[in-house]
CSV table of C-alpha atoms and ligand atoms in Angstrom, one decimal:
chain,number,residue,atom,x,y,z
A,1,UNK,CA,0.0,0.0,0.0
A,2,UNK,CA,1.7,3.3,-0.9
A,3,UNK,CA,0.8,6.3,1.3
A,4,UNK,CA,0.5,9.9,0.1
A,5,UNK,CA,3.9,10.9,1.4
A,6,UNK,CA,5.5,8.7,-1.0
A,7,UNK,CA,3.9,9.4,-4.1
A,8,UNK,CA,4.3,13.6,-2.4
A,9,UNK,CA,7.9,13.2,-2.3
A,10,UNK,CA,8.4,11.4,-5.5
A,11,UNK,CA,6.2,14.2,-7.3
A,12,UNK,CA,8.8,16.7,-6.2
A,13,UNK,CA,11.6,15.2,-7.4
A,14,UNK,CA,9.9,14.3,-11.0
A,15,UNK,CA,6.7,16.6,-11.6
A,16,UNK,CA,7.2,20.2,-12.0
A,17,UNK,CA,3.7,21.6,-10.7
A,18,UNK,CA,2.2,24.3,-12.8
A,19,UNK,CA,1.8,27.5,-11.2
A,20,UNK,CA,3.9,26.6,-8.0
A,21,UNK,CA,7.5,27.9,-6.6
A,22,UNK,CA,8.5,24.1,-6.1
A,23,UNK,CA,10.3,24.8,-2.8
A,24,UNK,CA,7.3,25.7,-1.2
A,25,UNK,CA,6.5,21.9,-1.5
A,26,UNK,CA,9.4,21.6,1.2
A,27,UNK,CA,7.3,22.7,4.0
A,28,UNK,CA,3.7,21.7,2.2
A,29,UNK,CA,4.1,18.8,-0.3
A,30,UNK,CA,1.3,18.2,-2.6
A,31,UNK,CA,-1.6,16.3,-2.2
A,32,UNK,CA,-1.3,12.4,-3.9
A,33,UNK,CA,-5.1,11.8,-4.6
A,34,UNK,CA,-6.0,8.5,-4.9
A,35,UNK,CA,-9.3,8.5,-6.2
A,36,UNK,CA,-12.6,11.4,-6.2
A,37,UNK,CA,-15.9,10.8,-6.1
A,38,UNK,CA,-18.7,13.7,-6.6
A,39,UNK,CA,-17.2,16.9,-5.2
A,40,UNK,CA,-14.9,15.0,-2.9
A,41,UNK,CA,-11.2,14.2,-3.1
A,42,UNK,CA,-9.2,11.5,-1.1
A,43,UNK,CA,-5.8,10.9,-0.3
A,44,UNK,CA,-4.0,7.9,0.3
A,45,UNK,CA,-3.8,8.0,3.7
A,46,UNK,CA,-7.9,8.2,3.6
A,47,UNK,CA,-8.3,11.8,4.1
A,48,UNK,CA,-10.9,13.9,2.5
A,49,UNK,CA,-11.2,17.2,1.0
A,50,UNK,CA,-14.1,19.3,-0.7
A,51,UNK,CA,-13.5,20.3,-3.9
A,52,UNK,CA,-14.3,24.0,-3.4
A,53,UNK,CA,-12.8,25.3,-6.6
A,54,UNK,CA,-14.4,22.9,-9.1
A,55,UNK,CA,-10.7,21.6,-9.5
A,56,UNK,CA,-9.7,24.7,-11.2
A,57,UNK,CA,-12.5,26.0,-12.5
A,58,UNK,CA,-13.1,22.8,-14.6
A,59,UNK,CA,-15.3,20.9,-12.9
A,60,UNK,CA,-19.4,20.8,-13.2
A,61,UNK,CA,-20.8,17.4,-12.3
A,62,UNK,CA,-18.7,16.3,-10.0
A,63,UNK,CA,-15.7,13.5,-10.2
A,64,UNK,CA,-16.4,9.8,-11.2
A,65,UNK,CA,-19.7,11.0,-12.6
A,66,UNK,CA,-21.4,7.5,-13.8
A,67,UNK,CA,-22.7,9.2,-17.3
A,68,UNK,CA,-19.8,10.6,-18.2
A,69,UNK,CA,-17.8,7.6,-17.4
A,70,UNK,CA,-20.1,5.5,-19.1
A,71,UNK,CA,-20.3,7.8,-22.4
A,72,UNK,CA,-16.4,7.7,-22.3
A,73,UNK,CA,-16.3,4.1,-21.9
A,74,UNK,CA,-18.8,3.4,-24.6
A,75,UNK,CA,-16.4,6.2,-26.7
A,76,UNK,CA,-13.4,4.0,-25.7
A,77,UNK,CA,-14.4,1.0,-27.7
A,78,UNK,CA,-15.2,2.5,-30.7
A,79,UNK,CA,-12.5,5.2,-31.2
A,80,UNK,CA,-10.3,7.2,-29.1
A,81,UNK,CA,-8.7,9.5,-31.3
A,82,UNK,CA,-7.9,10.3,-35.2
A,83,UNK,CA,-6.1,13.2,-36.9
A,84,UNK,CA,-9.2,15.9,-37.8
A,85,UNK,CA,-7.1,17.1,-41.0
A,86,UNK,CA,-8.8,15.1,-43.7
A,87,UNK,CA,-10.9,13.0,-41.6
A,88,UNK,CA,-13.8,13.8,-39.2
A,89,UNK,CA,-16.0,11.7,-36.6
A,90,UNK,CA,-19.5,11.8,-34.9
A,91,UNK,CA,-18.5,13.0,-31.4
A,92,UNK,CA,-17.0,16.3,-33.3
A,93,UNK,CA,-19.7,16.8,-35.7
A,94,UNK,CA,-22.5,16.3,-33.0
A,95,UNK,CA,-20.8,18.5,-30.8
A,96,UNK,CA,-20.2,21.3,-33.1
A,97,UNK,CA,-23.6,21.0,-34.3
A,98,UNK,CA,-25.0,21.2,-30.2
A,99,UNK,CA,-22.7,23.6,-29.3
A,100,UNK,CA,-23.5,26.2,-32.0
A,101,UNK,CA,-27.2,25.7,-31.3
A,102,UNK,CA,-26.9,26.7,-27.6
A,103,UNK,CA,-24.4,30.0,-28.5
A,104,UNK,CA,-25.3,33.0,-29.4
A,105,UNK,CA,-27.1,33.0,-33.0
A,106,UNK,CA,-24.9,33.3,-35.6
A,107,UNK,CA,-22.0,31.1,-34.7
A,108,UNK,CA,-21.8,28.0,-36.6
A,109,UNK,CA,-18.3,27.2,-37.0
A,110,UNK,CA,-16.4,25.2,-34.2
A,111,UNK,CA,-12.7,25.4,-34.3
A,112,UNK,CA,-10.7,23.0,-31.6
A,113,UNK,CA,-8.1,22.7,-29.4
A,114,UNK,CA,-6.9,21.1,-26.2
A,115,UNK,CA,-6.7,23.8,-23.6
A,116,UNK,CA,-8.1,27.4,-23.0
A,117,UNK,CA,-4.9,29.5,-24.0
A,118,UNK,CA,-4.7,27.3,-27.4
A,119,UNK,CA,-8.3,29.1,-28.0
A,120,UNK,CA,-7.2,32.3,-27.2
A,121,UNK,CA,-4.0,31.9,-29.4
A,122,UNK,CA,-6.9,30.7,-32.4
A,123,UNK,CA,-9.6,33.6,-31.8
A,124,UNK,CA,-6.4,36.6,-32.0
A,125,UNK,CA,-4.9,34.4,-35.2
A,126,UNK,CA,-8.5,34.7,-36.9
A,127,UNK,CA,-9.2,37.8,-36.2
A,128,UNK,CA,-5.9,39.2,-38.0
A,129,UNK,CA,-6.0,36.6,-40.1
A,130,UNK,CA,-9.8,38.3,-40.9
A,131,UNK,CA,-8.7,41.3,-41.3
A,132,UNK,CA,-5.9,40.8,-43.3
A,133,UNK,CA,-8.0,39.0,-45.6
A,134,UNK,CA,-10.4,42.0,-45.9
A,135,UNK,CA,-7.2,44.4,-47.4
A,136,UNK,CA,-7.1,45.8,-43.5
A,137,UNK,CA,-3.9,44.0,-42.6
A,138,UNK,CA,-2.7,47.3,-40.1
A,139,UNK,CA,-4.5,45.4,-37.6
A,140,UNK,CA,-2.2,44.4,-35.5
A,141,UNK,CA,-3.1,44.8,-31.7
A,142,UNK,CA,-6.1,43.7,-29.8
A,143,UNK,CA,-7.3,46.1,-26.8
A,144,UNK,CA,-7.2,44.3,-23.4
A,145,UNK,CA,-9.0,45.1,-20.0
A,146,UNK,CA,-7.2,45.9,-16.9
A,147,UNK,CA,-6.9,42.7,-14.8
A,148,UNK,CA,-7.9,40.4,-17.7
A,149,UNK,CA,-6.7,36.7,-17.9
A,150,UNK,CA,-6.6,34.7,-21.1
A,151,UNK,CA,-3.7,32.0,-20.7
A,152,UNK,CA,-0.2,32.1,-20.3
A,153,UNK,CA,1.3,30.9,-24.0
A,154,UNK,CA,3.1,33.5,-25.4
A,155,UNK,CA,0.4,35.1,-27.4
A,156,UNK,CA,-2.3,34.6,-24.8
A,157,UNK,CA,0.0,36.1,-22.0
A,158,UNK,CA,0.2,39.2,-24.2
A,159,UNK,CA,-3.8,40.2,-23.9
A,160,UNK,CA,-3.7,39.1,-20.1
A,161,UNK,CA,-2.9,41.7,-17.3
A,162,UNK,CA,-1.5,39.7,-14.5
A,163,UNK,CA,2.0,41.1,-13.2
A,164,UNK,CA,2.7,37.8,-11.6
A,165,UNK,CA,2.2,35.7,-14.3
A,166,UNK,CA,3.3,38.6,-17.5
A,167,UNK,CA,6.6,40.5,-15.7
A,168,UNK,CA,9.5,38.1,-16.0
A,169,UNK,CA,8.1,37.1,-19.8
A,170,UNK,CA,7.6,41.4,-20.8
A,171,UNK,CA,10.2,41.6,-23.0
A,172,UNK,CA,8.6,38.6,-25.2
A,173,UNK,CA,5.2,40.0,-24.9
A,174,UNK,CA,3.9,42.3,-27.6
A,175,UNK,CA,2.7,45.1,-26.4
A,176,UNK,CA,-1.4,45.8,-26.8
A,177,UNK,CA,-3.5,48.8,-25.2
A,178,UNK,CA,-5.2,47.6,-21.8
A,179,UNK,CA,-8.6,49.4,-21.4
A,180,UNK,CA,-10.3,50.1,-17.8
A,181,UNK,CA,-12.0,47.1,-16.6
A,182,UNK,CA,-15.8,47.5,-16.3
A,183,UNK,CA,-15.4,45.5,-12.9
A,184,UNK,CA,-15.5,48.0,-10.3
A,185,UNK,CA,-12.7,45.7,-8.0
A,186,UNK,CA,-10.4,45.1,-11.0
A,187,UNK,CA,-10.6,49.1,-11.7
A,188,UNK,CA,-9.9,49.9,-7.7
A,189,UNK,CA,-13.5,51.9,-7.9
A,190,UNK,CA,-16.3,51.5,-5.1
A,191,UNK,CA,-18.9,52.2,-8.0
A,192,UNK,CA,-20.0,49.4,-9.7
A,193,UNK,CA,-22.2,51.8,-12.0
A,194,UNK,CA,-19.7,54.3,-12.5
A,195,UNK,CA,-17.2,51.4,-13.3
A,196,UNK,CA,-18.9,50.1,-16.3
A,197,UNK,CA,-19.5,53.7,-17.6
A,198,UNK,CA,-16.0,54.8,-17.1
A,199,UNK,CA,-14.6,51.7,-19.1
A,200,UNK,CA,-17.5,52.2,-21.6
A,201,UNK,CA,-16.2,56.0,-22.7
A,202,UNK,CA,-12.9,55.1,-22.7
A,203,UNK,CA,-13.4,52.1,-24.8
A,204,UNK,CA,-15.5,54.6,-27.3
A,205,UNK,CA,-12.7,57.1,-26.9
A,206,UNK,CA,-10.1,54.6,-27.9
A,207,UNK,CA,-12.0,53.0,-30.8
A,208,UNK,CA,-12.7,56.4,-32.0
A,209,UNK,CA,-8.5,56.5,-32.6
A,210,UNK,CA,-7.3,53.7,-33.1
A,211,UNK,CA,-9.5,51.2,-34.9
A,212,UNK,CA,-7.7,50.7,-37.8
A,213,UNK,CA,-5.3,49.3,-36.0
A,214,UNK,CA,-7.0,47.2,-34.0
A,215,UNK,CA,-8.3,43.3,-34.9
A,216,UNK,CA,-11.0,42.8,-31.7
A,217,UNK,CA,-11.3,43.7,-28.2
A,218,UNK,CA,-10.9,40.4,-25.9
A,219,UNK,CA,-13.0,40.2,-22.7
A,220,UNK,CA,-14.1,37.1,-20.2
A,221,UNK,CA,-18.1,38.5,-20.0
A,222,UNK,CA,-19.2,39.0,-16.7
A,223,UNK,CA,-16.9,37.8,-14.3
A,224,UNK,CA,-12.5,38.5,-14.6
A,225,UNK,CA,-11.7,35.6,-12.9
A,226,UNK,CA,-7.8,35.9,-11.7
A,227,UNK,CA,-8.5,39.1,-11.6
A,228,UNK,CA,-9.8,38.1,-8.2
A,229,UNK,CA,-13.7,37.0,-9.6
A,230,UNK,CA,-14.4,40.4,-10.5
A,231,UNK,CA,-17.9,41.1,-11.5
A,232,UNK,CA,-19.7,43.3,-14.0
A,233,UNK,CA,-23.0,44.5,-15.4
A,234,UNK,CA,-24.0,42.6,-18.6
A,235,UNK,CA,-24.7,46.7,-20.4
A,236,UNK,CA,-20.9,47.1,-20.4
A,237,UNK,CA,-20.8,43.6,-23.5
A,238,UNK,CA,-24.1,45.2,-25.0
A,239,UNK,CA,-22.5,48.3,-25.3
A,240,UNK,CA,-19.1,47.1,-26.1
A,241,UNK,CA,-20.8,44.9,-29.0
A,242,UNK,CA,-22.6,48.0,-30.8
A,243,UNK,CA,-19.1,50.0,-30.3
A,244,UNK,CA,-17.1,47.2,-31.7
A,245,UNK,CA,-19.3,46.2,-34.5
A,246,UNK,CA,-19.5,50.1,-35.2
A,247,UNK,CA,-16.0,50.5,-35.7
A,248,UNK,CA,-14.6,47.3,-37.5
A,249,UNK,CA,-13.3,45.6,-34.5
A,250,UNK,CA,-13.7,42.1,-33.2
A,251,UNK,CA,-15.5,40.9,-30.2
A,252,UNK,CA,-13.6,37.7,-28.5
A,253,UNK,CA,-15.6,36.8,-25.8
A,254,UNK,CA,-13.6,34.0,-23.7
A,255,UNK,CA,-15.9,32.5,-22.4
A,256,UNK,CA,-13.2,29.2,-21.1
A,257,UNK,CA,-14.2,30.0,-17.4
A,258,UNK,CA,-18.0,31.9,-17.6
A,259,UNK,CA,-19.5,29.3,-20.1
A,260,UNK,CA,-21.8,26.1,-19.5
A,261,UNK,CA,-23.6,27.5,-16.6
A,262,UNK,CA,-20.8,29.0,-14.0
A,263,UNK,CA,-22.5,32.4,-14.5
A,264,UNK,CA,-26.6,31.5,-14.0
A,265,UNK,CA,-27.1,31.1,-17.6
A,266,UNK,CA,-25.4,28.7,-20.3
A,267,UNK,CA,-23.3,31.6,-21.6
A,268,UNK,CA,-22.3,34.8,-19.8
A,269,UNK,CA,-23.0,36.8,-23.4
A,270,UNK,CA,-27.0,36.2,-23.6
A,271,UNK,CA,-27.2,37.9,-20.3
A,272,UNK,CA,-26.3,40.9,-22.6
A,273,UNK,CA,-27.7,39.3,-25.7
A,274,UNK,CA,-24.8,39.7,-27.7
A,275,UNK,CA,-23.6,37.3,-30.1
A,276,UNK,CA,-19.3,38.3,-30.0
A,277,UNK,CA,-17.4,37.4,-33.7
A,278,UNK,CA,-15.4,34.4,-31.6
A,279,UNK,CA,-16.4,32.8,-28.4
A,280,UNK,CA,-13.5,30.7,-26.5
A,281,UNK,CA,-14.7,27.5,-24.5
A,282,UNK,CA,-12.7,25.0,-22.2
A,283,UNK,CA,-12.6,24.2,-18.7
A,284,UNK,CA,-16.6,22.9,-17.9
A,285,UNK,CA,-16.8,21.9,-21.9
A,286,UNK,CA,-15.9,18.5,-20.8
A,287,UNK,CA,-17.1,18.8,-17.3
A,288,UNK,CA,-13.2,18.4,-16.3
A,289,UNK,CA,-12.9,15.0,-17.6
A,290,UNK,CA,-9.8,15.6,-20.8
A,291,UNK,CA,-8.6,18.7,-22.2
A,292,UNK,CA,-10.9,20.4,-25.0
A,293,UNK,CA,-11.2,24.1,-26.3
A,294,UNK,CA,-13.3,25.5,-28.8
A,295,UNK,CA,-13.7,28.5,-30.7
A,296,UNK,CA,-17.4,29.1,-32.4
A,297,UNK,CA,-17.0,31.8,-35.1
A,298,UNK,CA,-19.0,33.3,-37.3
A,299,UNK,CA,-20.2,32.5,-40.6
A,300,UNK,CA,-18.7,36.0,-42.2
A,301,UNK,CA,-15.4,34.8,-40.4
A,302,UNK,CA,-15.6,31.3,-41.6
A,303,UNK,CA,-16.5,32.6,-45.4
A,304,UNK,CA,-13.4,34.9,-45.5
A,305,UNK,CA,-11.5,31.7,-45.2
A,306,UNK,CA,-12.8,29.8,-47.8
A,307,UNK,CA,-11.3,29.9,-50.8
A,308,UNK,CA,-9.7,28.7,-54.0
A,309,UNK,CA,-6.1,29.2,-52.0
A,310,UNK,CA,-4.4,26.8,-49.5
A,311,UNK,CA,-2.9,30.5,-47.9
A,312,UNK,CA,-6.2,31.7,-47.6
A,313,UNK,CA,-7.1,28.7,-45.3
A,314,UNK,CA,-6.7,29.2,-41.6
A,315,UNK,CA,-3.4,26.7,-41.3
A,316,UNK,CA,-3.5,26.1,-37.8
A,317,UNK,CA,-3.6,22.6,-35.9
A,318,UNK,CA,-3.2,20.9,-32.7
A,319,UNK,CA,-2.2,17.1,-33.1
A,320,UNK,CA,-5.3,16.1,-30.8
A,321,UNK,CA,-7.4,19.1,-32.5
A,322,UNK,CA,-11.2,17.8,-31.8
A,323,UNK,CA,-10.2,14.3,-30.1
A,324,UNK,CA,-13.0,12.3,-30.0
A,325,UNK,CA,-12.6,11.4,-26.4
A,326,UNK,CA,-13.0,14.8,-25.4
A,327,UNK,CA,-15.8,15.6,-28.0
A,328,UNK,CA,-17.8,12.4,-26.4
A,329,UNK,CA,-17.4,13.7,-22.7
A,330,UNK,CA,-18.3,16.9,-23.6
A,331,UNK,CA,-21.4,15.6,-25.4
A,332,UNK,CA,-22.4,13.6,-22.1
A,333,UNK,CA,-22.2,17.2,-20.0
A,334,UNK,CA,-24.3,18.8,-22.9
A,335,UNK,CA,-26.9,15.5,-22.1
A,336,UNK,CA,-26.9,16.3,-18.7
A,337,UNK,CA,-28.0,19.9,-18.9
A,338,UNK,CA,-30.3,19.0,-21.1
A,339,UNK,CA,-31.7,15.6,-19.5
A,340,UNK,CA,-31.4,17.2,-15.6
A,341,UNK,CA,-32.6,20.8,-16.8
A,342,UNK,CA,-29.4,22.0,-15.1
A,343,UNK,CA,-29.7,25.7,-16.0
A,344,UNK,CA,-33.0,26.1,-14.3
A,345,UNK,CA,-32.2,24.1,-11.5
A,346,UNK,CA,-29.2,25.7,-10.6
A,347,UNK,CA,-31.5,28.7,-10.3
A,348,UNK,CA,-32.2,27.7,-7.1
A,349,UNK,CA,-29.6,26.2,-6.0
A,350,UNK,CA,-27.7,29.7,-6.8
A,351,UNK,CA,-30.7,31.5,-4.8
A,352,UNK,CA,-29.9,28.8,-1.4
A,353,UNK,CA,-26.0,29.1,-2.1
A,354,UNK,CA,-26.4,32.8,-1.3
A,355,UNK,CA,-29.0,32.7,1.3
A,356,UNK,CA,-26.6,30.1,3.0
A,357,UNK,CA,-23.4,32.1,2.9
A,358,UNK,CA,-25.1,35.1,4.2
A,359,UNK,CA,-23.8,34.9,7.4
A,360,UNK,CA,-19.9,34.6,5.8
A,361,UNK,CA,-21.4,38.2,3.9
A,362,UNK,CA,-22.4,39.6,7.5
A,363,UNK,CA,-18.7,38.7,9.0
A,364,UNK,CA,-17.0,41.6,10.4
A,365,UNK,CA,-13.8,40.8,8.7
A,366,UNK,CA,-15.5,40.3,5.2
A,367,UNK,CA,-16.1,43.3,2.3
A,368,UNK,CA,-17.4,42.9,-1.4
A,369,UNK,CA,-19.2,39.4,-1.4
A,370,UNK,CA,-20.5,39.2,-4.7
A,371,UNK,CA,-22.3,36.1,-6.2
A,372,UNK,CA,-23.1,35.7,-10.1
A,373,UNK,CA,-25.0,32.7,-10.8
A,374,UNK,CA,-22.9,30.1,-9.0
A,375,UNK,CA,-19.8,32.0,-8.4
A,376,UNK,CA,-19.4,33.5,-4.8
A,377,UNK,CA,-16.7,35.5,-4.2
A,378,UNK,CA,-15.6,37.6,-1.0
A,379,UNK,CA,-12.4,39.8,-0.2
A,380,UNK,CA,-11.3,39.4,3.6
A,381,UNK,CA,-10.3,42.5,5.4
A,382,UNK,CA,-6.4,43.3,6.3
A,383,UNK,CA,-5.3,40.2,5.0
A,384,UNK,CA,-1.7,39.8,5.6
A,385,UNK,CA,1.3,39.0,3.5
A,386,UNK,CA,1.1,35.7,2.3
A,387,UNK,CA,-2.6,35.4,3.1
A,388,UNK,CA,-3.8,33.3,0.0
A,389,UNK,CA,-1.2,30.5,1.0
A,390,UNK,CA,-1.7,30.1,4.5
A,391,UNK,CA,-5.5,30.7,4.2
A,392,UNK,CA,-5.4,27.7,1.4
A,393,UNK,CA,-3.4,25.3,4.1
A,394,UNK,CA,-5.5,25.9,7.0
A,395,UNK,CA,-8.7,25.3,4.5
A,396,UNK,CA,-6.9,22.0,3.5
A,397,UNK,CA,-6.6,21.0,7.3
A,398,UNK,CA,-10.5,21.8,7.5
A,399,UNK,CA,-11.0,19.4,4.1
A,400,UNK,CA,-11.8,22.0,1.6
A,401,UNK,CA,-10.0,23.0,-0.7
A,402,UNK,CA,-9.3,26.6,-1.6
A,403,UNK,CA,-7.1,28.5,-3.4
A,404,UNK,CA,-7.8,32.6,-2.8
A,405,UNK,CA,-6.5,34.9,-5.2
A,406,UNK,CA,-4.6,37.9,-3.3
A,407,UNK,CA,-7.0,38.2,-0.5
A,408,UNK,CA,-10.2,37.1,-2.4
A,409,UNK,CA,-11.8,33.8,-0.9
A,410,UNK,CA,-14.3,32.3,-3.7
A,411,UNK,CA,-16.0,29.4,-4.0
A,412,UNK,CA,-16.6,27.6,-7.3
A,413,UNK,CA,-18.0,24.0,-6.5
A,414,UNK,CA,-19.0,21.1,-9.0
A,415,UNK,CA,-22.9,22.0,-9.5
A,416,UNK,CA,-23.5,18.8,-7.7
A,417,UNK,CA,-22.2,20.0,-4.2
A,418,UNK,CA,-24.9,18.8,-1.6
A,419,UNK,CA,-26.7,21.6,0.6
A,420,UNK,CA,-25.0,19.7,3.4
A,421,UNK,CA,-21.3,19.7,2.3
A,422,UNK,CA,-22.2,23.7,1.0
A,423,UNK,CA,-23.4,24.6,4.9
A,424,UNK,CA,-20.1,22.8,5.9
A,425,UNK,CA,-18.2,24.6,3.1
A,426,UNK,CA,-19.4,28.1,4.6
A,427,UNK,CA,-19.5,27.3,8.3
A,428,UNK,CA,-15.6,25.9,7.7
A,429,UNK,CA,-14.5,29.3,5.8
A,430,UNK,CA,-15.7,30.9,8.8
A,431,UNK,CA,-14.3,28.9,11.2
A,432,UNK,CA,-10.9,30.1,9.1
A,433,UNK,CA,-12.1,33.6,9.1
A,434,UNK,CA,-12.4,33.6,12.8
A,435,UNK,CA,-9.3,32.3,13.6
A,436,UNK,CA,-7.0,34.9,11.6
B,501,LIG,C1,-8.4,29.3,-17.5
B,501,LIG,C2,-8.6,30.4,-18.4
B,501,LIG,C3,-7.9,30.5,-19.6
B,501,LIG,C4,-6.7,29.5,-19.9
B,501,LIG,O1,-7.1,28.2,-20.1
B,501,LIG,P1,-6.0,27.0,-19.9
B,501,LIG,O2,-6.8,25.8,-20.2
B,501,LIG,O3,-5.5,27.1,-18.5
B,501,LIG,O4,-4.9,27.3,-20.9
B,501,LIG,C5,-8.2,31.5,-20.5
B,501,LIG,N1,-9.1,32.4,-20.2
B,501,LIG,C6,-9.9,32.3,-19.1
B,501,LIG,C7,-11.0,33.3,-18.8
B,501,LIG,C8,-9.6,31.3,-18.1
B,501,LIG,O5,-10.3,31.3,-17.0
């Protein structure tokens, strides 16, 4: 029987850990996890912990879900994966096909990769690509919001405004204008009103001079997630649509954390109506079983692409581009929102999520809780240095896990959470609250 400190200790000699200074693992290795069953993760040594954070965002329906397990194992036997260049399958083509019939009107064409910045890298490539194509090839840059996150390739990392994750890479980065953030926390404003109006004249002002220049403005709708779950009014994307589309400019709405229910309704974007020029998709797509992204594009962005030329094409692949693995777990999630009515359900569990945490909301210690659709997020008062790391190892000795962001707590459970383990969630992360 191997414990968890084996496997711990043998991970920090062979596995560099993404996002991690690696000697930190000297005083807090990482968690070996044998096995995970609904929104619970356990350990070797028979510990458990609450998957608070949806495993990064990913996670809808819980781990070990039978459907999905049984759609991958019914996938599994009849193909697992073959190049998508000259070939095609019925996990991708269904999918593409269900997929475009839940977004937005208008976007019928479903370009795939594996992970979330892979999509971003696609929906900038098009858009130039696009322009180019239309004899407008001086678009070069893509305006950016304050505090936004798109991925961390090289390309990605250049329309995201993170310091930690963008300073030691600036000199490879090219440089693109960052707008104010309609999110009042990401902008430093107490206004949430005045947020969205300030970032709405400046992105007028700036479309006004620069358009030509620019290929599309890129925003996560509704919630900036690293930014530290920062939230907006949907009038800032209906806005930013009409301004965009007035001055031939993109819209890239990445929608690789918001979409397939995290923000109330399927996609963030028809809470404003809008139908963007690309929408990204990852993370929940497969309801955290494999890697898949998507990009959904228009028909006038697919039509500038097709062509007589090979050039003219959009040359760009991944080697596991729409794996059918992926595309089959992916169509199991879509099964289960449909089959379990998940949207309209999660309604009201959103409504009893936030009538439950009200009494983290009341704490003393706590400022700006803020919920959109079945996101909660909360900033905790005179946090000290350090606060996200040692407020994430005391959570971890209380089973949960959490990961704040600066000193924003949030929580981000599989949709399948019980009310119980959600009261134990809140009454835990004020027990830590307390404590500090
Ligand atoms: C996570 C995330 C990405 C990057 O996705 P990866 O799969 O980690 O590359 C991009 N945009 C948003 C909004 C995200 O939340």
């Amino acid at each position: 029987m191997t414990s968890d400190g084996d496997w711990a200790l043998r991970s920090r000699n062979a596995v560099w850990h993404p996002c991690t200074q690696m000697k930190q693992h000297e005083q807090a290795p990482p968690i070996a996890i044998a096995r995970a069953a609904g929104a619970w993760l356990y350990d070797y040594d028979g510990r458990r912990y609450l998957d608070a954070v949806g495993s990064w965002w990913v996670n809808l329906f819980g781990h070990a879900n039978p459907r999905i397990n049984a759609a991958l194992t019914a996938q599994l036997a009849e193909l697992e994966h073959v190049m998508l260049a000259g070939f095609t399958h019925r996990p991708v083509v269904e999918l593409s096909e269900r997929l475009s019939a839940l977004a937005p009107a208008g976007l019928s064409h479903a370009f795939y990769a594996s992970d979330g910045a892979s999509a971003t890298e696609i929906a900038l490539k098009m858009s130039f690509h696009y322009w180019k194509q239309q004899g407008a090839a001086g678009k070069t840059h893509y305006a950016r919001l304050a505090g936004g996150y798109h991925g961390e390739t090289v390309g990605a990392l250049a329309v995201t405004d993170v310091a930690l994750f963008r300073d030691a890479y600036a000199p490879l980065l090219r440089a693109h204008p960052v707008l104010p953030s309609p999110a009042a926390r990401a902008g430093h404003r107490d206004d949430a009103e005045g947020a969205v109006d300030a970032a709405l004249a400046a992105l007028e002002a700036f479309l006004a001079q620069h358009h030509a220049s620019t290929a599309a403005l890129i925003v996560e709708p509704l919630v900036q997630g690293a930014a530290g779950m920062a939230m907006y009014a949907p009038r800032y994307l209906v806005r930013a649509r009409e301004l965009t589309a007035g001055h031939g400019v993109h819209l890239i709405a990445d929608e690789i954390m918001t979409g397939f229910g995290r923000t109330g309704s399927f996609f963030a974007c028809e809470q404003a109506a809008i139908t963007p020029d690309f929408l990204c998709l990852s993370k929940g797509i497969t309801g955290g079983y494999l890697p898949l992204s998507c990009v959904l594009a228009t028909d006038d962005v697919y039509r500038a692409f097709y062509a007589d030329e090979l050039a003219q094409g959009f040359l760009h692949s991944h080697s596991y581009t729409g794996n059918a693995l992926a595309c089959r777990a992916a169509l199991a999630v879509l099964d289960i929102f449909r089959d379990d009515d998940v949207i309209a359900a999660n309604r009201d569990k959103a409504l009893r999520w936030g009538r439950m945490a009200q009494p983290i909301a009341a704490h003393p210690r706590v400022r700006n809780f803020r919920q959109c659709g079945m996101i909660i997020a909360f900033d905790v008062e005179a946090a000290e240095a350090g606060f996200a790391r040692s407020f994430a190892a005391e959570a971890l000795a209380r089973e949960l896990v959490l990961r704040p962001i600066g000193n924003t707590v949030y929580f981000m459970p599989p949709y399948v959470v019980s009310d119980a383990d959600f009261a134990l969630l809140v009454e835990r992360t004020l027990g830590i609250i307390d404590r500090r």
